[in-house]
mmCIF file of C-alpha atoms in Angstrom:
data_model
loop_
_atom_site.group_PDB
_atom_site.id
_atom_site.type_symbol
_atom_site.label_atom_id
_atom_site.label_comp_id
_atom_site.label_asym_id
_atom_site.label_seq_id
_atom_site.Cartn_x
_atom_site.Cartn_y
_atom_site.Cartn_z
ATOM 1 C CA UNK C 1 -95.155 -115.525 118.189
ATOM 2 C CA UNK C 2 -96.482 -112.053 119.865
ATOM 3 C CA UNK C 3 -99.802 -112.498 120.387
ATOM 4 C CA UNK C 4 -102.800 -112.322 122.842
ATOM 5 C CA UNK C 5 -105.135 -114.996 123.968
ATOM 6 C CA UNK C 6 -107.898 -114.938 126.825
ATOM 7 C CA UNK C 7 -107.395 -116.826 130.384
ATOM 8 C CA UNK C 8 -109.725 -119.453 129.143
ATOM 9 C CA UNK C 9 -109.433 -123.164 127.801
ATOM 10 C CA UNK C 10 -108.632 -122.253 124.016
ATOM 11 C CA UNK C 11 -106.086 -119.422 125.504
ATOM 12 C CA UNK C 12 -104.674 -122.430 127.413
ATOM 13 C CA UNK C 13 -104.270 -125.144 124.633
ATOM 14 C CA UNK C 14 -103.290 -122.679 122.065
ATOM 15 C CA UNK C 15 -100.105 -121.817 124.658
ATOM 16 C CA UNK C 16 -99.440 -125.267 125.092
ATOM 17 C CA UNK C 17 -99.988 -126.097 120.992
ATOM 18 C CA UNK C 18 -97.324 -123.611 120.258
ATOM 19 C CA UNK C 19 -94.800 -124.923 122.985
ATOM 20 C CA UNK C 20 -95.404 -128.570 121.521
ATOM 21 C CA UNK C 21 -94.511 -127.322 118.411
ATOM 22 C CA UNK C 22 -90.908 -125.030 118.951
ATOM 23 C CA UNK C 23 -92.870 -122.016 118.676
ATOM 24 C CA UNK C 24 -91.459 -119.237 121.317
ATOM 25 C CA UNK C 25 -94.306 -118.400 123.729
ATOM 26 C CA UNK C 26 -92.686 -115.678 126.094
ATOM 27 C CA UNK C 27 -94.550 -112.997 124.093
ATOM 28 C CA UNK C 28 -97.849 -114.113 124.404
ATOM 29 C CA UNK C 29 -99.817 -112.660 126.625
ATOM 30 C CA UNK C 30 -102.809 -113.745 128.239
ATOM 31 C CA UNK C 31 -105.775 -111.464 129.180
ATOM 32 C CA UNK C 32 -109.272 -111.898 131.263
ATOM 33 C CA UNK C 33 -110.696 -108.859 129.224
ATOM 34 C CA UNK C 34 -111.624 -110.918 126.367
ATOM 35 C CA UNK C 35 -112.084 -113.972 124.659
ATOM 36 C CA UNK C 36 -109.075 -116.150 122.592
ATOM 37 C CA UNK C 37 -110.089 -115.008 119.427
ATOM 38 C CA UNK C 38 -112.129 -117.606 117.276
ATOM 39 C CA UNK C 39 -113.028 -118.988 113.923
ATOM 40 C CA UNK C 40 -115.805 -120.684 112.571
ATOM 41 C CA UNK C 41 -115.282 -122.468 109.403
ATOM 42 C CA UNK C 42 -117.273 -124.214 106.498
ATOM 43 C CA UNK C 43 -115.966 -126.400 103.546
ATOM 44 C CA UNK C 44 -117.878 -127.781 100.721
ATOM 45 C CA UNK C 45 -117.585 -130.953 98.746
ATOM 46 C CA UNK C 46 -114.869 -128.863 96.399
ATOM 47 C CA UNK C 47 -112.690 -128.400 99.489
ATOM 48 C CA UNK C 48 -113.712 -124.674 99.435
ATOM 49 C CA UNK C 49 -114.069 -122.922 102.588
ATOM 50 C CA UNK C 50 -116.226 -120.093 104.114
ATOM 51 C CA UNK C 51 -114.751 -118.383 107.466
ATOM 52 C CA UNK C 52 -115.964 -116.314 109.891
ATOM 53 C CA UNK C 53 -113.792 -114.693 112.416
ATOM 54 C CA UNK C 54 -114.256 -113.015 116.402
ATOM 55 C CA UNK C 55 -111.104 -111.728 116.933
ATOM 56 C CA UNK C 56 -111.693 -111.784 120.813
ATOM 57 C CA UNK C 57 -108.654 -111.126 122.820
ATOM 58 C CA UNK C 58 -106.163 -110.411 119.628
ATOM 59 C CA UNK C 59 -107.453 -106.983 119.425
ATOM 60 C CA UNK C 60 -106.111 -106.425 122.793
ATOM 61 C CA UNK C 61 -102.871 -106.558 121.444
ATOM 62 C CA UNK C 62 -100.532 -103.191 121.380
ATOM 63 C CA UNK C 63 -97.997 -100.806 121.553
ATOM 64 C CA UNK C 64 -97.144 -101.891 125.264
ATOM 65 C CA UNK C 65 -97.096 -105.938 123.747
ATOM 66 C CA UNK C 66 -94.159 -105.172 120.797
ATOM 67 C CA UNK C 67 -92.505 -102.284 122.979
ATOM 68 C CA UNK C 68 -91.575 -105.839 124.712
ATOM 69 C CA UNK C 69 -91.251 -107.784 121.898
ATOM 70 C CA UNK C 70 -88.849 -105.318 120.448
ATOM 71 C CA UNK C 71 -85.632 -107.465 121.156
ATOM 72 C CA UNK C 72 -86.254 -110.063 119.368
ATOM 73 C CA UNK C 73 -88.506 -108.447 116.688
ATOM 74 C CA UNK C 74 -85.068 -106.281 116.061
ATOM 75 C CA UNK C 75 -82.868 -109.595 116.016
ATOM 76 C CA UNK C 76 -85.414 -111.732 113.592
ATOM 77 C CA UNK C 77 -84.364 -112.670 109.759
ATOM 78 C CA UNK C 78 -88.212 -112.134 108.944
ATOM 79 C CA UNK C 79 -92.006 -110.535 110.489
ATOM 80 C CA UNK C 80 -94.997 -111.675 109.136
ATOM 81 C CA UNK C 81 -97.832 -109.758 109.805
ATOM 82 C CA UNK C 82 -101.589 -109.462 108.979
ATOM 83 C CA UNK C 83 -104.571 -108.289 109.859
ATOM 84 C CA UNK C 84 -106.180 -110.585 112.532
ATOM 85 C CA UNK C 85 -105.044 -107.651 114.975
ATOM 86 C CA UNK C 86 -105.435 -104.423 115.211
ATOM 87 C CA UNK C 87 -104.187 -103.235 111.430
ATOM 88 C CA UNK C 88 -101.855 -99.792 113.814
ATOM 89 C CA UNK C 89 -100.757 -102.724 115.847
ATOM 90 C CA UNK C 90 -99.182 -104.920 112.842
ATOM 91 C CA UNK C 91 -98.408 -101.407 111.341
ATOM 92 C CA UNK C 92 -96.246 -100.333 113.741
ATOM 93 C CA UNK C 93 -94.685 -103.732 113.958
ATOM 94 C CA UNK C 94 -93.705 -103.737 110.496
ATOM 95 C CA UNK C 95 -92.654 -100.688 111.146
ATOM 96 C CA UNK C 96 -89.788 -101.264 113.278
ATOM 97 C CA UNK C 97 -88.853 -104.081 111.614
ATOM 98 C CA UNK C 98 -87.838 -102.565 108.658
ATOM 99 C CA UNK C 99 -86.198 -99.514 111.033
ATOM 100 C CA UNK C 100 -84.086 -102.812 112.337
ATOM 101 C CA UNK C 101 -83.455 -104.451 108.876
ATOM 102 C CA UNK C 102 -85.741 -107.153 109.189
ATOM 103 C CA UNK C 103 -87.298 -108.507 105.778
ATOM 104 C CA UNK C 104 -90.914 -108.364 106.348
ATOM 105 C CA UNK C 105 -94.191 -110.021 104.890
ATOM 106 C CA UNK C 106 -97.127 -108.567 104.719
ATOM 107 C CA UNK C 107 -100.735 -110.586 104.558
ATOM 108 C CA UNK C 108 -103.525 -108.260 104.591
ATOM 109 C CA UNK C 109 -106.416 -110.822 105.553
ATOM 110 C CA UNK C 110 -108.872 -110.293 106.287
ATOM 111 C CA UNK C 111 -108.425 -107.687 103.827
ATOM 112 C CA UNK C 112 -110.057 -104.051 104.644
ATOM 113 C CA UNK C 113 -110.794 -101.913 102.113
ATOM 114 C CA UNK C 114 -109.636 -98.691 103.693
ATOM 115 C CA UNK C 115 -106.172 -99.951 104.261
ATOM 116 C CA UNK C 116 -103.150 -98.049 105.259
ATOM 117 C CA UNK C 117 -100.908 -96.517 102.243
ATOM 118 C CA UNK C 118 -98.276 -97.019 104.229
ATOM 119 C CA UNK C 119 -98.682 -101.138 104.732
ATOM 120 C CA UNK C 120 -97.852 -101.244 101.137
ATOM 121 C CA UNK C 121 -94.466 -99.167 101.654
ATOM 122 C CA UNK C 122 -93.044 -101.554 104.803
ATOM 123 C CA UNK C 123 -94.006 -104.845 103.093
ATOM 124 C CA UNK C 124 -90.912 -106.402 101.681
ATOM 125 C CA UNK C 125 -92.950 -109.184 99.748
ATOM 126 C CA UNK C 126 -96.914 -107.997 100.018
ATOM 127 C CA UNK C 127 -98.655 -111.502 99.897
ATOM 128 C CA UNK C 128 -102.461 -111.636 99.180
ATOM 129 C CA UNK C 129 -105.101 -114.041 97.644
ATOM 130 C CA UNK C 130 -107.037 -113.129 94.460
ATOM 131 C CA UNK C 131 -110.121 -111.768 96.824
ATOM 132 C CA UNK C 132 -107.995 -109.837 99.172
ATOM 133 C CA UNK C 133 -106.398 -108.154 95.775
ATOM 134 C CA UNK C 134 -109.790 -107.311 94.391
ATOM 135 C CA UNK C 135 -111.185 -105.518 97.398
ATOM 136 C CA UNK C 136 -107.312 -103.434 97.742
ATOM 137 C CA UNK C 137 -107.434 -102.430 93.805
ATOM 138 C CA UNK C 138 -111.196 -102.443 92.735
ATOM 139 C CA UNK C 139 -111.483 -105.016 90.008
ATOM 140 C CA UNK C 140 -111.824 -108.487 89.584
ATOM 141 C CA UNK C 141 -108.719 -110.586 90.207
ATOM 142 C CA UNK C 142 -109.925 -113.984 88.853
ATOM 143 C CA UNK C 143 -107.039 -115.368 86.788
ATOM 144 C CA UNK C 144 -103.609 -114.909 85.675
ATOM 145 C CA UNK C 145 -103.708 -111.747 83.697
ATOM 146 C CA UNK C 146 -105.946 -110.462 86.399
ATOM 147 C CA UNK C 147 -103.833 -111.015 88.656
ATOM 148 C CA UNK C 148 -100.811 -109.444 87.001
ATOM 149 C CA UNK C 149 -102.422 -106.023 86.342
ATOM 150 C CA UNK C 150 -103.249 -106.089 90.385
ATOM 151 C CA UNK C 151 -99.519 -106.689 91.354
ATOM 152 C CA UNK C 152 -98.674 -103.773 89.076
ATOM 153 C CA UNK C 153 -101.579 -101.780 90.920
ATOM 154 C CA UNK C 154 -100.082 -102.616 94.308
ATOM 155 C CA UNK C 155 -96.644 -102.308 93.114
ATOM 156 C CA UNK C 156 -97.116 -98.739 92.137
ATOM 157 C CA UNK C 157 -98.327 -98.427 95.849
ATOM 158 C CA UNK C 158 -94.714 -98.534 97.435
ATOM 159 C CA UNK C 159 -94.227 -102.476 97.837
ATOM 160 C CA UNK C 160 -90.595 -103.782 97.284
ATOM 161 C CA UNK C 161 -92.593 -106.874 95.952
ATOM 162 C CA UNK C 162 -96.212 -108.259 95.679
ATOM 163 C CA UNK C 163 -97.280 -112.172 95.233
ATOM 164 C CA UNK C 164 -100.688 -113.284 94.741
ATOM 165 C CA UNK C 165 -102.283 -116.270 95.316
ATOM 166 C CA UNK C 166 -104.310 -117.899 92.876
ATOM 167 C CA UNK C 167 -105.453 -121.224 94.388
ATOM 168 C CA UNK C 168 -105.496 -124.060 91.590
ATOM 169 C CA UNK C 169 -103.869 -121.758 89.268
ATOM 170 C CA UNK C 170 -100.722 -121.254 91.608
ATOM 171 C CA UNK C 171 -99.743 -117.741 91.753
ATOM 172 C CA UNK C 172 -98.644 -114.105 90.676
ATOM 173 C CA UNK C 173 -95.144 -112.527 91.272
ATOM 174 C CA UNK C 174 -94.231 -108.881 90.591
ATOM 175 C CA UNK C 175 -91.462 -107.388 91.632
ATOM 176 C CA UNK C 176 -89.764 -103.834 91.631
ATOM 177 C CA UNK C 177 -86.809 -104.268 89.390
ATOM 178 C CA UNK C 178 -88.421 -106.767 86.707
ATOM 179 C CA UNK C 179 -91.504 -104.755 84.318
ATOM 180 C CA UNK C 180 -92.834 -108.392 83.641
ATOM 181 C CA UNK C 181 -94.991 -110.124 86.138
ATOM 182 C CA UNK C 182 -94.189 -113.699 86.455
ATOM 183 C CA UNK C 183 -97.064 -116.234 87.102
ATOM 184 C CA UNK C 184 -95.583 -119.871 89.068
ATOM 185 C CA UNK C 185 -97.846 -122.373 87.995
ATOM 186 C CA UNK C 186 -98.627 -124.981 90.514
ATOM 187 C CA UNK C 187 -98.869 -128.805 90.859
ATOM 188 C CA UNK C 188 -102.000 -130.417 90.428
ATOM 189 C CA UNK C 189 -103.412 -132.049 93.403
ATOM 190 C CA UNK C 190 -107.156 -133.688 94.550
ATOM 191 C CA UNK C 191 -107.834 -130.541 97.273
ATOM 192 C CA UNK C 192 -109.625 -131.694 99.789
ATOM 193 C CA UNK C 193 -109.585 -128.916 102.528
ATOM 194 C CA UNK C 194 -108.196 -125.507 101.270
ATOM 195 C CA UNK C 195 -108.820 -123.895 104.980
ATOM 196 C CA UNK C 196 -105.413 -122.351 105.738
ATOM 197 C CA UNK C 197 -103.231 -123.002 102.569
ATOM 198 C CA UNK C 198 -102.711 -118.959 102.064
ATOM 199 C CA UNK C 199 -101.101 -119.669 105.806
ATOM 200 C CA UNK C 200 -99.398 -122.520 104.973
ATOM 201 C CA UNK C 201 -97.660 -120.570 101.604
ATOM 202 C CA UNK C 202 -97.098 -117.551 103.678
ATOM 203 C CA UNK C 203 -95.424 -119.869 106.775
ATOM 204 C CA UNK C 204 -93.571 -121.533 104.298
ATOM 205 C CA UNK C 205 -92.647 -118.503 102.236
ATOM 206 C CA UNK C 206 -91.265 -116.807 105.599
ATOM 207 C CA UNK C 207 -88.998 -120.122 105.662
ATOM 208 C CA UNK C 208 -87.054 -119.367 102.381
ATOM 209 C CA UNK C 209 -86.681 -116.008 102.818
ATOM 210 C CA UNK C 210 -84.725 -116.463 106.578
ATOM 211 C CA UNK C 211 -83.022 -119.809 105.513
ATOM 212 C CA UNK C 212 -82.415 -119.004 101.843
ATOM 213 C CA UNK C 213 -81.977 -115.269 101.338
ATOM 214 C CA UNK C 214 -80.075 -115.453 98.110
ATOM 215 C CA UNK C 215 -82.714 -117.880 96.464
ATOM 216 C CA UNK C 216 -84.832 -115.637 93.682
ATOM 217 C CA UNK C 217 -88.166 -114.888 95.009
ATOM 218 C CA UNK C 218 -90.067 -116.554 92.704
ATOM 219 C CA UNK C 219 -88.352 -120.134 93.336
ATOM 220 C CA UNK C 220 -89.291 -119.209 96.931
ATOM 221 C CA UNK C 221 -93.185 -119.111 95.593
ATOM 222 C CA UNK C 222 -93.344 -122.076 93.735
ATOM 223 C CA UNK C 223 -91.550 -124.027 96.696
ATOM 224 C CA UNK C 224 -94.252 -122.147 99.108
ATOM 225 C CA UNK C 225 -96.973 -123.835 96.523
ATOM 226 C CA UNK C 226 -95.818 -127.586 96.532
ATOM 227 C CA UNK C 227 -95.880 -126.919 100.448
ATOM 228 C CA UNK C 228 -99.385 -125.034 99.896
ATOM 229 C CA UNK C 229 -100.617 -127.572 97.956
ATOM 230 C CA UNK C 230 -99.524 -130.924 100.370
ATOM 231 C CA UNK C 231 -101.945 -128.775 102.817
ATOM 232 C CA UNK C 232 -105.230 -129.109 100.642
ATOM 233 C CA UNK C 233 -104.777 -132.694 100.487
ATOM 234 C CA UNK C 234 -105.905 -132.986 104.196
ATOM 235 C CA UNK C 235 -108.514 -131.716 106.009
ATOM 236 C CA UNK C 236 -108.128 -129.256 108.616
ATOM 237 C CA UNK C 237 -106.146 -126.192 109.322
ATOM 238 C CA UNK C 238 -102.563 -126.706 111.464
ATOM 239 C CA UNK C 239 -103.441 -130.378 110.704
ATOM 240 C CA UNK C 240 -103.144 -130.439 107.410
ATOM 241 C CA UNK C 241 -99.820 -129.039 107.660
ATOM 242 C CA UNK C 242 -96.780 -130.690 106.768
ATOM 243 C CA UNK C 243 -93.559 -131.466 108.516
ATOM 244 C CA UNK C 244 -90.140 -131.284 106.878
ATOM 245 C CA UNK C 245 -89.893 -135.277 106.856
ATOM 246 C CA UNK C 246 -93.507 -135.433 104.992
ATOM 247 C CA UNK C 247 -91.984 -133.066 102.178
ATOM 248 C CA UNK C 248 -89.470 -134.079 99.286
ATOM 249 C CA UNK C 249 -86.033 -133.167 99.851
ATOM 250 C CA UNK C 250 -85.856 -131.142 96.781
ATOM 251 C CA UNK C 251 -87.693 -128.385 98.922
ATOM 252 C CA UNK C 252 -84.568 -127.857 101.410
#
């Protein structure tokens, strides 16, 4: 993880959350400047959820942060990136991760709409949700045919490949060398928190691609959905979030 957090209790526990969980902390960095960036989140009785973001000490994070990153950026099988930082910042990192062969994703959330051409022409696998696709191409992205005619739109834009979340109706996947989109339907399930589940697909997407780089990508997707959609069925963000033992063995 390269990252920034403030010197303050959250900064603290989110250190120690990603050391109890195998996630490499020697690039995060720690700063009294600001505050660890914070969210504020509301679901309703459909599991739907409202969030509002203070990015706090993440948009601290810079050129200086991946110069020293740059090791084991360069040695990585994947980057994921988005936009919870400064969008130059996850630019650049994408940037020279494809300079060093690394596949990349791209997740451009929260989604601007004066974004970078050139995110679109580093992103390996461009992964948005239905809303994030809207505000990028300028019409409504509300079901599968929608969602097609976006991925084309982005596709034309320089991605090697674009995916787009669809919630209940699973998801979208175009890719360079194929003219036809293909949509991944997904497994029904009782949602009872969505808050994270883009995350969770994207996390989980970022797992196929370094463990299983000859797998098609849009086996990848529908494997990132049945992970995706164990997450809805709990409430709560990293929470909700499975572990390999909770998931059927048909995923590995």
């Amino acid at each position: 993880m390269v990252c920034k957090v403030g010197k303050d209790f959250f900064g603290d526990n989110y250190i120690q959350n990603f050391k109890d969980n195998g996630v490499h902390t020697d690039f995060v960095g720690q700063s009294s400047g600001s505050a660890t960036g914070a969210a504020s989140i509301i679901v309703n009785s459909a599991g739907e959820n409202a969030i509002v973001i203070v990015a706090g000490a993440n948009m601290l994070l810079g050129s200086e942060e991946l110069q020293k990153a740059l090791p084991a950026i360069s040695h990585a099988k994947v980057l994921v990136c988005q936009l919870e930082i400064s969008p130059q910042t996850s630019l650049q990192a994408l940037r020279l991760a494809q300079k060093n062969g690394v596949k990349t994703i791209f997740n451009p959330a929260p989604a601007i709409p004066d974004l970078d051409p050139d995110f679109y022409r580093v992103s390996d696998v461009f992964c948005c949700n239905e809303s994030e696709a809207e505000l990028l191409v300028g019409s409504p992205v509300a079901n599968v045919e929608e969602a097609n005619q976006a991925g084309q739109e982005l596709l034309k834009r320089g991605c090697g490949s674009v995916i787009i979340t669809l919630g209940s109706q699973g998801c979208v996947v175009v890719k360079t060398q194929e003219s036809i989109s293909k949509h991944v339907p997904p497994t029904p399930v009782m949602a009872v928190d969505t808050t994270g589940a883009g995350d969770s697909f994207i996390g989980a997407l970022a797992f196929y691609m370094a463990h299983y780089p000859t797998m098609i990508l849009e086996e990848m997707a529908h494997r990132a959905n049945q992970v995706a959609g164990r997450s809805v069925q709990a409430a709560g963000t990293q929470t909700s979030y499975p572990f390999r033992d909770d998931l059927s063995a048909e995923l590995f």
